[in-house]
Amino acid sequence: MVNNEIAKKAAELAELMRRRDDLNNTTGFSSNTHYSICDVIKIASRNNSRFAVYVEEKLDILRTQFDLKYWPTIAECVEELANNAEAASPKASDRLTAVATDAVRPSLADFVKAFFEAINESTSRNYGHFPSDFKVTDNSLASLVNCSLNLNPEDFVDGPYIKRLRQRRNEGKKEKGDRLEIR
């Protein structure tokens, strides 16, 4: 959704910038706006001390060495942002997010799966605080889930529910060669 909006707005902006360039180049008017991508980079980096120390001078040398015909226009840069956003394919950047968002429809089972993964990632073998042989009963996990989600008593999950999810998950992991250590 966000990438679609960025793509749409960046494409519109690129077209407006081309129209403005045409007006600046074909009429007796000038809008006194940025014309060079180097100007945009330099001004956008004014609060970046690393740019000032390491990049600015080199960019100035390149800018004087190569005139504008060698650089993309600002509109071309904005259009590339639109193309990049349009082609974006969001993916989970960590295993916990992948587990939590894997299902087509969100459910309580998704939360429990993510909870399993969070505990698994928190063990010492993953540089977490729980011991690597950390074990918790299904009933204890059910209580933790009920409290974490502040479920009403009629919506509580129980130990057998957790056990079914854990067994289903372990069966899937065996097929993939993984193993869930939570017991």
mmCIF file of C-alpha atoms in Angstrom:
data_model
loop_
_atom_site.group_PDB
_atom_site.id
_atom_site.type_symbol
_atom_site.label_atom_id
_atom_site.label_comp_id
_atom_site.label_asym_id
_atom_site.label_seq_id
_atom_site.Cartn_x
_atom_site.Cartn_y
_atom_site.Cartn_z
ATOM 1 C CA MET A 1 0.000 0.000 0.000
ATOM 2 C CA VAL A 2 2.672 2.504 1.018
ATOM 3 C CA ASN A 3 4.909 1.560 -1.904
ATOM 4 C CA ASN A 4 1.975 1.930 -4.309
ATOM 5 C CA GLU A 5 1.317 5.443 -2.981
ATOM 6 C CA ILE A 6 5.017 6.343 -3.230
ATOM 7 C CA ALA A 7 5.136 5.033 -6.800
ATOM 8 C CA LYS A 8 2.043 7.007 -7.785
ATOM 9 C CA LYS A 9 3.100 10.268 -6.154
ATOM 10 C CA ALA A 10 6.721 10.028 -7.326
ATOM 11 C CA ALA A 11 5.569 9.411 -10.917
ATOM 12 C CA GLU A 12 3.261 12.426 -10.685
ATOM 13 C CA LEU A 13 6.059 14.531 -9.217
ATOM 14 C CA ALA A 14 8.493 13.444 -11.950
ATOM 15 C CA GLU A 15 5.986 14.493 -14.612
ATOM 16 C CA LEU A 16 5.402 17.865 -12.930
ATOM 17 C CA MET A 17 9.146 18.430 -12.720
ATOM 18 C CA ARG A 18 9.512 17.696 -16.455
ATOM 19 C CA ARG A 19 6.745 20.182 -17.208
ATOM 20 C CA ARG A 20 8.474 22.790 -15.049
ATOM 21 C CA ASP A 21 11.796 22.158 -16.819
ATOM 22 C CA ASP A 22 10.058 22.571 -20.172
ATOM 23 C CA LEU A 23 8.574 25.879 -19.041
ATOM 24 C CA ASN A 24 11.947 27.065 -17.722
ATOM 25 C CA ASN A 25 13.650 26.075 -20.979
ATOM 26 C CA THR A 26 11.035 27.287 -23.513
ATOM 27 C CA THR A 27 9.613 30.474 -22.021
ATOM 28 C CA GLY A 28 11.017 33.704 -20.737
ATOM 29 C CA PHE A 29 10.317 32.601 -17.171
ATOM 30 C CA SER A 30 12.460 30.840 -14.621
ATOM 31 C CA SER A 31 11.293 29.437 -11.314
ATOM 32 C CA ASN A 32 14.667 29.706 -9.553
ATOM 33 C CA THR A 33 14.459 26.081 -8.356
ATOM 34 C CA HIS A 34 16.988 23.263 -8.174
ATOM 35 C CA TYR A 35 18.229 22.205 -11.568
ATOM 36 C CA SER A 36 21.144 19.900 -10.797
ATOM 37 C CA ILE A 37 20.910 16.659 -8.852
ATOM 38 C CA CYS A 38 24.237 17.618 -7.274
ATOM 39 C CA ASP A 39 22.617 20.738 -5.802
ATOM 40 C CA VAL A 40 19.818 18.622 -4.363
ATOM 41 C CA ILE A 41 22.267 16.127 -2.841
ATOM 42 C CA LYS A 42 24.412 18.879 -1.364
ATOM 43 C CA ILE A 43 21.516 20.809 0.149
ATOM 44 C CA ALA A 44 19.744 17.656 1.392
ATOM 45 C CA SER A 45 22.988 16.684 3.148
ATOM 46 C CA ARG A 46 23.508 19.996 4.909
ATOM 47 C CA ASN A 47 22.891 18.429 8.335
ATOM 48 C CA ASN A 48 24.981 15.338 7.625
ATOM 49 C CA SER A 49 28.454 15.981 9.002
ATOM 50 C CA ARG A 50 29.833 12.829 7.396
ATOM 51 C CA PHE A 51 28.800 14.123 3.982
ATOM 52 C CA ALA A 52 30.528 17.424 4.705
ATOM 53 C CA VAL A 53 33.720 15.707 5.845
ATOM 54 C CA TYR A 54 34.001 12.800 3.400
ATOM 55 C CA VAL A 55 31.848 13.381 0.314
ATOM 56 C CA GLU A 56 31.119 17.049 -0.369
ATOM 57 C CA GLU A 57 34.513 18.002 -1.752
ATOM 58 C CA LYS A 58 34.634 14.922 -3.996
ATOM 59 C CA LEU A 59 31.151 15.633 -5.282
ATOM 60 C CA ASP A 60 32.162 19.237 -6.054
ATOM 61 C CA ILE A 61 35.158 17.961 -8.043
ATOM 62 C CA LEU A 62 32.961 15.555 -10.017
ATOM 63 C CA ARG A 63 30.378 18.252 -10.565
ATOM 64 C CA THR A 64 32.930 20.629 -12.095
ATOM 65 C CA GLN A 65 34.568 17.828 -14.067
ATOM 66 C CA PHE A 66 31.310 16.692 -15.691
ATOM 67 C CA ASP A 67 28.615 19.131 -16.781
ATOM 68 C CA LEU A 68 24.876 18.495 -16.470
ATOM 69 C CA LYS A 69 24.566 16.310 -19.566
ATOM 70 C CA TYR A 70 26.415 13.557 -17.669
ATOM 71 C CA TRP A 71 24.101 13.591 -14.664
ATOM 72 C CA PRO A 72 20.499 12.392 -14.361
ATOM 73 C CA THR A 73 17.918 15.109 -14.058
ATOM 74 C CA ILE A 74 16.059 15.512 -10.789
ATOM 75 C CA ALA A 75 12.922 14.267 -12.545
ATOM 76 C CA GLU A 76 14.767 11.113 -13.668
ATOM 77 C CA CYS A 77 15.865 10.466 -10.079
ATOM 78 C CA VAL A 78 12.317 10.915 -8.804
ATOM 79 C CA GLU A 79 11.034 8.644 -11.571
ATOM 80 C CA GLU A 80 13.515 5.976 -10.457
ATOM 81 C CA LEU A 81 12.095 6.269 -6.939
ATOM 82 C CA ALA A 82 8.660 5.627 -8.449
ATOM 83 C CA ASN A 83 9.942 2.591 -10.385
ATOM 84 C CA ASN A 84 11.699 1.242 -7.304
ATOM 85 C CA ALA A 85 8.588 1.601 -5.136
ATOM 86 C CA GLU A 86 6.397 0.024 -7.801
ATOM 87 C CA ALA A 87 8.712 -2.991 -8.087
ATOM 88 C CA ALA A 88 9.071 -3.388 -4.323
ATOM 89 C CA SER A 89 8.145 -6.742 -2.884
ATOM 90 C CA PRO A 90 7.963 -6.513 0.918
ATOM 91 C CA LYS A 91 9.297 -9.539 2.773
ATOM 92 C CA ALA A 92 9.708 -10.282 6.451
ATOM 93 C CA SER A 93 13.219 -9.281 7.520
ATOM 94 C CA ASP A 94 13.417 -11.710 10.426
ATOM 95 C CA ARG A 95 12.077 -15.109 11.333
ATOM 96 C CA LEU A 96 9.741 -13.847 14.050
ATOM 97 C CA THR A 97 7.974 -11.461 11.662
ATOM 98 C CA ALA A 98 7.753 -14.199 9.034
ATOM 99 C CA VAL A 99 6.124 -16.568 11.504
ATOM 100 C CA ALA A 100 3.688 -13.922 12.732
ATOM 101 C CA THR A 101 2.602 -12.883 9.228
ATOM 102 C CA ASP A 102 2.791 -16.190 7.364
ATOM 103 C CA ALA A 103 -0.920 -17.006 7.358
ATOM 104 C CA VAL A 104 -3.448 -15.760 4.838
ATOM 105 C CA ARG A 105 -5.879 -14.802 7.612
ATOM 106 C CA PRO A 106 -4.625 -13.534 10.977
ATOM 107 C CA SER A 107 -5.561 -15.751 13.899
ATOM 108 C CA LEU A 108 -4.766 -16.602 17.482
ATOM 109 C CA ALA A 109 -2.635 -19.461 16.135
ATOM 110 C CA ASP A 110 -0.406 -16.884 14.383
ATOM 111 C CA PHE A 111 0.210 -15.167 17.694
ATOM 112 C CA VAL A 112 1.028 -18.453 19.407
ATOM 113 C CA LYS A 113 3.423 -19.429 16.585
ATOM 114 C CA ALA A 114 5.132 -16.048 16.873
ATOM 115 C CA PHE A 115 5.240 -16.502 20.660
ATOM 116 C CA PHE A 116 6.950 -19.894 20.201
ATOM 117 C CA GLU A 117 9.467 -18.277 17.875
ATOM 118 C CA ALA A 118 10.096 -15.366 20.249
ATOM 119 C CA ILE A 119 10.870 -17.766 23.077
ATOM 120 C CA ASN A 120 13.057 -19.868 20.804
ATOM 121 C CA GLU A 121 14.984 -16.752 19.687
ATOM 122 C CA SER A 122 15.422 -15.722 23.328
ATOM 123 C CA THR A 123 17.403 -18.806 24.312
ATOM 124 C CA SER A 124 21.124 -18.682 24.964
ATOM 125 C CA ARG A 125 21.876 -20.608 21.761
ATOM 126 C CA ASN A 126 20.495 -17.520 19.990
ATOM 127 C CA TYR A 127 22.313 -15.173 22.412
ATOM 128 C CA GLY A 128 19.136 -14.605 24.429
ATOM 129 C CA HIS A 129 18.537 -14.695 28.166
ATOM 130 C CA PHE A 130 16.765 -18.041 28.495
ATOM 131 C CA PRO A 131 18.934 -21.134 28.997
ATOM 132 C CA SER A 132 19.391 -23.187 25.829
ATOM 133 C CA ASP A 133 17.433 -26.086 27.369
ATOM 134 C CA PHE A 134 14.547 -23.807 28.433
ATOM 135 C CA LYS A 135 11.294 -25.760 28.737
ATOM 136 C CA VAL A 136 7.843 -24.554 29.603
ATOM 137 C CA THR A 137 4.669 -26.636 29.866
ATOM 138 C CA ASP A 138 1.781 -26.260 27.442
ATOM 139 C CA ASN A 139 -0.445 -25.088 30.313
ATOM 140 C CA SER A 140 2.118 -22.413 31.255
ATOM 141 C CA LEU A 141 2.343 -21.264 27.656
ATOM 142 C CA ALA A 142 -1.459 -21.100 27.512
ATOM 143 C CA SER A 143 -1.477 -18.893 30.627
ATOM 144 C CA LEU A 144 1.200 -16.631 29.148
ATOM 145 C CA VAL A 145 -0.783 -16.296 25.909
ATOM 146 C CA ASN A 146 -4.020 -15.580 27.777
ATOM 147 C CA CYS A 147 -2.323 -12.888 29.873
ATOM 148 C CA SER A 148 -0.347 -11.413 26.966
ATOM 149 C CA LEU A 149 -3.478 -10.948 24.880
ATOM 150 C CA ASN A 150 -5.692 -10.075 27.852
ATOM 151 C CA LEU A 151 -8.222 -12.611 26.615
ATOM 152 C CA ASN A 152 -11.679 -12.866 28.137
ATOM 153 C CA PRO A 153 -12.290 -16.137 30.031
ATOM 154 C CA GLU A 154 -14.548 -17.465 27.264
ATOM 155 C CA ASP A 155 -11.693 -16.948 24.760
ATOM 156 C CA PHE A 156 -8.911 -18.525 26.860
ATOM 157 C CA VAL A 157 -6.617 -21.033 25.217
ATOM 158 C CA ASP A 158 -5.684 -24.147 27.157
ATOM 159 C CA GLY A 159 -2.786 -26.583 27.308
ATOM 160 C CA PRO A 160 -4.234 -29.019 24.729
ATOM 161 C CA TYR A 161 -4.670 -26.144 22.227
ATOM 162 C CA ILE A 162 -1.028 -25.153 22.691
ATOM 163 C CA LYS A 163 0.039 -28.802 22.399
ATOM 164 C CA ARG A 164 -1.818 -29.209 19.077
ATOM 165 C CA LEU A 165 -0.183 -26.073 17.672
ATOM 166 C CA ARG A 166 3.245 -27.106 18.914
ATOM 167 C CA GLN A 167 2.887 -30.614 17.450
ATOM 168 C CA ARG A 168 1.653 -29.242 14.124
ATOM 169 C CA ARG A 169 4.548 -26.814 14.071
ATOM 170 C CA ASN A 170 7.095 -29.490 14.982
ATOM 171 C CA GLU A 171 5.750 -31.754 12.204
ATOM 172 C CA GLY A 172 6.181 -28.915 9.696
ATOM 173 C CA LYS A 173 9.658 -28.202 10.999
ATOM 174 C CA LYS A 174 10.665 -31.878 10.737
ATOM 175 C CA GLU A 175 9.721 -31.755 7.063
ATOM 176 C CA LYS A 176 11.916 -28.675 6.638
ATOM 177 C CA GLY A 177 14.725 -30.080 8.796
ATOM 178 C CA ASP A 178 14.212 -27.601 11.655
ATOM 179 C CA ARG A 179 13.236 -28.390 15.199
ATOM 180 C CA LEU A 180 11.398 -26.342 17.782
ATOM 181 C CA GLU A 181 12.894 -26.789 21.207
ATOM 182 C CA ILE A 182 9.962 -25.498 23.284
ATOM 183 C CA ARG A 183 8.324 -28.338 25.180
#
